[in-house]
């Protein structure tokens, strides 16, 4: 994953590393200047079994927030975070974002570039009947402290997985997208939130049927949000295609679907 530092005109890239035995081992980072040079690199996390990192940059603090999932000694999978300065140095310490005795995976993070971060992840309550995957979220302040209550984003009897989130700093709104396993196949859905955690809108971006939708991603600009996803027909020997839709600043999806 990658984030752009608009003050220093460079990118910060984060990734997971595995051992030769295939075990998760580290979260690495590298700074990449706009001219293609590499000012520095290092590790955010080098112990435990960390994986699936994401990162965002907050221009108001000139800091990054990196998030990832990690297998705990009790064999749960929790979500952790760390604030990084532009050099990649951890500020204060690594902190838990979701530390329940459940499984939390595939965290995603965004910021309004002012005073809030939003973190989302897929959550499996191992003690509940059915044990399906849901999507949860939290807002954090610039110091990593939780703001308000945990947000229950998607929690039907279907599996909701692979969340991604993007923020519009001008409107202080956040679009969360995820994949949903329905009786008609895998669909993609989106929910719009304000900074208080109130849901403002819901849209099914691409329903299941005739094929499956996978791995949504979302980005933002002043003109709105752009959602992409993978689609594969149920026809034999079909291949994966990539599609996209634009969400206008007024919270309405434009009719065109890009392929």
Short mmCIF file of C-alpha atoms in Angstrom, two decimals:
data_model
loop_
_atom_site.label_atom_id
_atom_site.label_comp_id
_atom_site.label_asym_id
_atom_site.label_seq_id
_atom_site.Cartn_x
_atom_site.Cartn_y
_atom_site.Cartn_z
CA UNK A 1 0.00 0.00 0.00
CA UNK A 2 1.13 3.57 -0.60
CA UNK A 3 0.41 7.11 0.60
CA UNK A 4 1.46 10.52 -0.77
CA UNK A 5 3.21 13.12 1.43
CA UNK A 6 2.19 16.45 -0.09
CA UNK A 7 4.53 18.50 2.14
CA UNK A 8 7.72 16.59 1.31
CA UNK A 9 6.77 15.59 -2.22
CA UNK A 10 7.32 11.86 -1.67
CA UNK A 11 5.53 8.55 -1.18
CA UNK A 12 5.61 6.08 1.68
CA UNK A 13 5.09 2.43 0.69
CA UNK A 14 4.38 -0.36 3.21
CA UNK A 15 4.31 -4.12 2.66
CA UNK A 16 4.34 -7.44 4.48
CA UNK A 17 7.29 -9.83 4.46
CA UNK A 18 7.32 -13.61 4.90
CA UNK A 19 9.98 -16.09 5.93
CA UNK A 20 11.22 -18.78 3.57
CA UNK A 21 8.73 -21.07 5.32
CA UNK A 22 5.89 -18.75 4.30
CA UNK A 23 5.23 -17.26 7.74
CA UNK A 24 4.42 -13.58 8.17
CA UNK A 25 7.39 -11.87 9.81
CA UNK A 26 7.68 -8.09 9.22
CA UNK A 27 6.01 -4.89 8.03
CA UNK A 28 8.46 -2.91 5.92
CA UNK A 29 8.39 0.64 4.55
CA UNK A 30 10.24 2.64 1.92
CA UNK A 31 10.21 6.35 1.11
CA UNK A 32 10.12 7.15 -2.60
CA UNK A 33 10.75 10.74 -3.71
CA UNK A 34 8.90 12.24 -6.65
CA UNK A 35 12.10 12.00 -8.72
CA UNK A 36 12.27 8.24 -8.13
CA UNK A 37 15.05 8.25 -5.52
CA UNK A 38 14.82 6.34 -2.23
CA UNK A 39 15.51 8.61 0.79
CA UNK A 40 15.09 5.84 3.33
CA UNK A 41 13.55 2.51 4.32
CA UNK A 42 13.07 0.34 7.38
CA UNK A 43 10.54 -1.66 9.37
CA UNK A 44 7.39 -0.71 11.22
CA UNK A 45 7.07 -4.11 12.89
CA UNK A 46 9.62 -6.95 13.15
CA UNK A 47 8.15 -9.32 15.76
CA UNK A 48 5.06 -11.52 15.89
CA UNK A 49 3.19 -12.38 12.72
CA UNK A 50 2.10 -9.02 11.22
CA UNK A 51 0.48 -8.73 7.79
CA UNK A 52 -1.88 -6.87 5.46
CA UNK A 53 -0.66 -3.31 6.19
CA UNK A 54 -2.22 -0.07 5.03
CA UNK A 55 -1.04 3.53 5.45
CA UNK A 56 -2.34 7.09 5.14
CA UNK A 57 -0.77 10.54 5.49
CA UNK A 58 -2.20 13.41 7.55
CA UNK A 59 -0.99 16.77 6.25
CA UNK A 60 -2.06 18.66 9.41
CA UNK A 61 0.40 16.68 11.56
CA UNK A 62 2.91 15.74 8.84
CA UNK A 63 2.61 12.15 10.07
CA UNK A 64 1.49 8.78 8.73
CA UNK A 65 -0.74 6.22 10.37
CA UNK A 66 0.09 2.62 9.51
CA UNK A 67 -2.31 -0.21 10.42
CA UNK A 68 -2.02 -3.98 10.12
CA UNK A 69 -3.35 -7.29 11.44
CA UNK A 70 -1.24 -9.48 13.72
CA UNK A 71 -1.55 -12.96 15.21
CA UNK A 72 -1.35 -12.73 19.01
CA UNK A 73 0.27 -15.28 21.37
CA UNK A 74 -3.27 -16.49 22.18
CA UNK A 75 -3.75 -17.14 18.44
CA UNK A 76 -6.31 -14.40 17.90
CA UNK A 77 -5.87 -11.97 15.00
CA UNK A 78 -6.04 -8.32 16.13
CA UNK A 79 -5.59 -4.90 14.50
CA UNK A 80 -2.71 -2.61 15.50
CA UNK A 81 -1.47 0.81 14.46
CA UNK A 82 1.53 3.12 14.69
CA UNK A 83 2.03 6.80 13.98
CA UNK A 84 5.13 7.46 11.89
CA UNK A 85 6.99 10.67 11.16
CA UNK A 86 8.14 11.37 7.62
CA UNK A 87 11.34 9.38 8.24
CA UNK A 88 9.34 6.30 9.22
CA UNK A 89 10.17 6.54 12.93
CA UNK A 90 7.41 5.33 15.25
CA UNK A 91 5.98 8.16 17.37
CA UNK A 92 5.37 7.10 21.00
CA UNK A 93 4.54 3.39 20.53
CA UNK A 94 2.54 0.75 18.65
CA UNK A 95 -1.06 0.63 19.92
CA UNK A 96 -4.02 -1.76 19.59
CA UNK A 97 -6.98 -0.66 17.47
CA UNK A 98 -9.14 -3.77 17.88
CA UNK A 99 -7.98 -6.27 20.47
CA UNK A 100 -11.05 -8.45 20.95
CA UNK A 101 -10.80 -12.22 21.40
CA UNK A 102 -11.93 -12.70 17.81
CA UNK A 103 -10.39 -12.61 14.36
CA UNK A 104 -9.86 -9.22 12.73
CA UNK A 105 -8.23 -8.96 9.31
CA UNK A 106 -7.66 -6.78 6.24
CA UNK A 107 -7.56 -3.39 7.95
CA UNK A 108 -7.80 -0.21 5.90
CA UNK A 109 -7.17 3.39 6.97
CA UNK A 110 -7.87 6.90 5.72
CA UNK A 111 -7.79 10.44 7.13
CA UNK A 112 -9.64 13.70 6.62
CA UNK A 113 -6.16 15.32 6.69
CA UNK A 114 -7.24 17.32 9.73
CA UNK A 115 -8.18 15.73 13.04
CA UNK A 116 -9.53 12.23 12.32
CA UNK A 117 -8.53 8.84 10.99
CA UNK A 118 -11.01 6.10 10.12
CA UNK A 119 -9.91 2.46 10.32
CA UNK A 120 -12.01 -0.43 8.98
CA UNK A 121 -11.51 -4.20 9.07
CA UNK A 122 -13.34 -7.49 8.60
CA UNK A 123 -14.35 -9.13 11.88
CA UNK A 124 -15.30 -12.69 12.80
CA UNK A 125 -16.88 -13.21 16.22
CA UNK A 126 -15.57 -16.67 17.05
CA UNK A 127 -18.01 -17.05 19.94
CA UNK A 128 -21.22 -16.26 18.03
CA UNK A 129 -23.51 -18.68 16.25
CA UNK A 130 -22.79 -18.83 12.54
CA UNK A 131 -19.38 -17.12 12.77
CA UNK A 132 -19.80 -15.02 9.65
CA UNK A 133 -17.53 -12.13 8.66
CA UNK A 134 -18.71 -8.55 9.30
CA UNK A 135 -17.19 -5.09 8.74
CA UNK A 136 -16.34 -2.89 11.73
CA UNK A 137 -14.70 0.51 12.00
CA UNK A 138 -13.31 3.06 14.44
CA UNK A 139 -12.43 6.75 14.36
CA UNK A 140 -9.12 7.81 15.90
CA UNK A 141 -7.75 11.25 16.70
CA UNK A 142 -4.30 12.34 15.51
CA UNK A 143 -2.73 10.77 18.61
CA UNK A 144 -4.29 7.37 17.94
CA UNK A 145 -7.00 7.63 20.61
CA UNK A 146 -10.45 6.25 19.83
CA UNK A 147 -13.13 8.86 19.13
CA UNK A 148 -16.74 7.83 19.77
CA UNK A 149 -18.00 4.27 19.64
CA UNK A 150 -16.95 1.43 17.40
CA UNK A 151 -18.91 1.59 14.13
CA UNK A 152 -20.86 -1.50 13.08
CA UNK A 153 -20.62 -1.05 9.31
CA UNK A 154 -21.93 -4.26 7.74
CA UNK A 155 -23.32 -7.12 9.82
CA UNK A 156 -25.88 -9.19 7.92
CA UNK A 157 -26.09 -12.99 7.98
CA UNK A 158 -23.92 -12.96 4.84
CA UNK A 159 -20.13 -12.74 4.87
CA UNK A 160 -18.93 -9.15 4.39
CA UNK A 161 -15.20 -9.00 3.65
CA UNK A 162 -12.32 -7.00 2.15
CA UNK A 163 -13.20 -3.46 3.27
CA UNK A 164 -11.55 -0.33 1.93
CA UNK A 165 -12.15 3.27 2.99
CA UNK A 166 -11.44 6.77 1.64
CA UNK A 167 -12.12 10.21 3.13
CA UNK A 168 -13.19 13.54 1.67
CA UNK A 169 -11.58 16.10 3.94
CA UNK A 170 -13.69 19.03 2.73
CA UNK A 171 -16.97 17.37 3.64
CA UNK A 172 -15.51 15.24 6.47
CA UNK A 173 -17.20 12.20 4.95
CA UNK A 174 -15.92 8.64 4.57
CA UNK A 175 -16.88 6.03 1.98
CA UNK A 176 -16.50 2.38 3.04
CA UNK A 177 -16.71 -0.33 0.38
CA UNK A 178 -16.75 -4.09 0.88
CA UNK A 179 -17.46 -7.42 -0.75
CA UNK A 180 -20.60 -9.36 0.28
CA UNK A 181 -21.35 -13.05 -0.24
CA UNK A 182 -25.06 -13.15 -1.15
CA UNK A 183 -27.33 -15.93 -2.39
CA UNK A 184 -26.86 -14.43 -5.87
CA UNK A 185 -23.06 -14.42 -5.70
CA UNK A 186 -20.42 -11.94 -4.55
CA UNK A 187 -21.58 -8.31 -4.65
CA UNK A 188 -19.91 -4.95 -3.91
CA UNK A 189 -21.57 -2.42 -1.61
CA UNK A 190 -20.74 1.04 -0.26
CA UNK A 191 -21.73 3.12 2.75
CA UNK A 192 -21.11 6.82 3.33
CA UNK A 193 -20.40 8.10 6.86
CA UNK A 194 -19.83 11.45 8.52
CA UNK A 195 -17.16 12.09 11.14
CA UNK A 196 -19.57 11.18 13.94
CA UNK A 197 -19.99 7.65 12.61
CA UNK A 198 -23.51 8.26 11.27
CA UNK A 199 -24.37 6.39 8.06
CA UNK A 200 -25.53 8.86 5.41
CA UNK A 201 -26.11 6.61 2.42
CA UNK A 202 -25.95 3.02 1.19
CA UNK A 203 -25.52 1.81 -2.40
CA UNK A 204 -25.10 -1.64 -3.90
CA UNK A 205 -22.41 -0.85 -6.45
CA UNK A 206 -22.45 -4.14 -8.31
CA UNK A 207 -24.92 -6.92 -7.42
CA UNK A 208 -24.18 -10.60 -7.69
CA UNK A 209 -25.67 -12.59 -10.54
CA UNK A 210 -24.13 -13.85 -13.80
CA UNK A 211 -20.74 -13.50 -12.11
CA UNK A 212 -18.88 -12.62 -8.92
CA UNK A 213 -17.42 -9.28 -7.77
CA UNK A 214 -14.25 -9.22 -5.69
CA UNK A 215 -11.65 -7.00 -4.00
CA UNK A 216 -13.13 -3.48 -3.98
CA UNK A 217 -10.91 -0.42 -3.65
CA UNK A 218 -11.82 3.25 -3.28
CA UNK A 219 -10.03 6.57 -3.76
CA UNK A 220 -11.19 10.16 -3.46
CA UNK A 221 -10.77 13.58 -5.03
CA UNK A 222 -12.66 16.87 -4.89
CA UNK A 223 -14.89 15.53 -7.67
CA UNK A 224 -16.01 12.57 -5.56
CA UNK A 225 -15.04 8.94 -4.98
CA UNK A 226 -13.88 6.32 -7.48
CA UNK A 227 -14.59 2.66 -6.66
CA UNK A 228 -12.95 -0.22 -8.53
CA UNK A 229 -13.57 -3.95 -8.29
CA UNK A 230 -12.83 -7.22 -10.03
CA UNK A 231 -15.62 -9.11 -11.84
CA UNK A 232 -15.61 -12.62 -13.27
CA UNK A 233 -18.43 -14.19 -15.26
CA UNK A 234 -19.76 -17.59 -14.33
CA UNK A 235 -19.29 -18.66 -17.95
CA UNK A 236 -16.71 -21.46 -18.36
CA UNK A 237 -13.14 -20.29 -19.07
CA UNK A 238 -14.05 -16.67 -18.32
CA UNK A 239 -11.36 -14.23 -17.21
CA UNK A 240 -11.32 -11.47 -14.60
CA UNK A 241 -12.20 -7.93 -15.66
CA UNK A 242 -11.83 -4.66 -13.74
CA UNK A 243 -14.73 -2.24 -13.39
CA UNK A 244 -15.22 1.12 -11.71
CA UNK A 245 -17.91 3.60 -10.71
CA UNK A 246 -17.79 7.25 -9.62
CA UNK A 247 -19.65 8.55 -6.58
CA UNK A 248 -20.40 12.27 -6.95
CA UNK A 249 -19.68 14.76 -4.14
CA UNK A 250 -23.43 14.81 -3.43
CA UNK A 251 -23.51 11.12 -2.52
CA UNK A 252 -25.01 9.80 -5.76
CA UNK A 253 -23.39 7.19 -7.97
CA UNK A 254 -23.12 8.31 -11.55
CA UNK A 255 -24.75 5.87 -13.99
CA UNK A 256 -21.65 5.02 -16.01
CA UNK A 257 -19.71 1.86 -15.23
CA UNK A 258 -16.09 1.88 -16.42
CA UNK A 259 -14.44 -1.27 -17.69
#
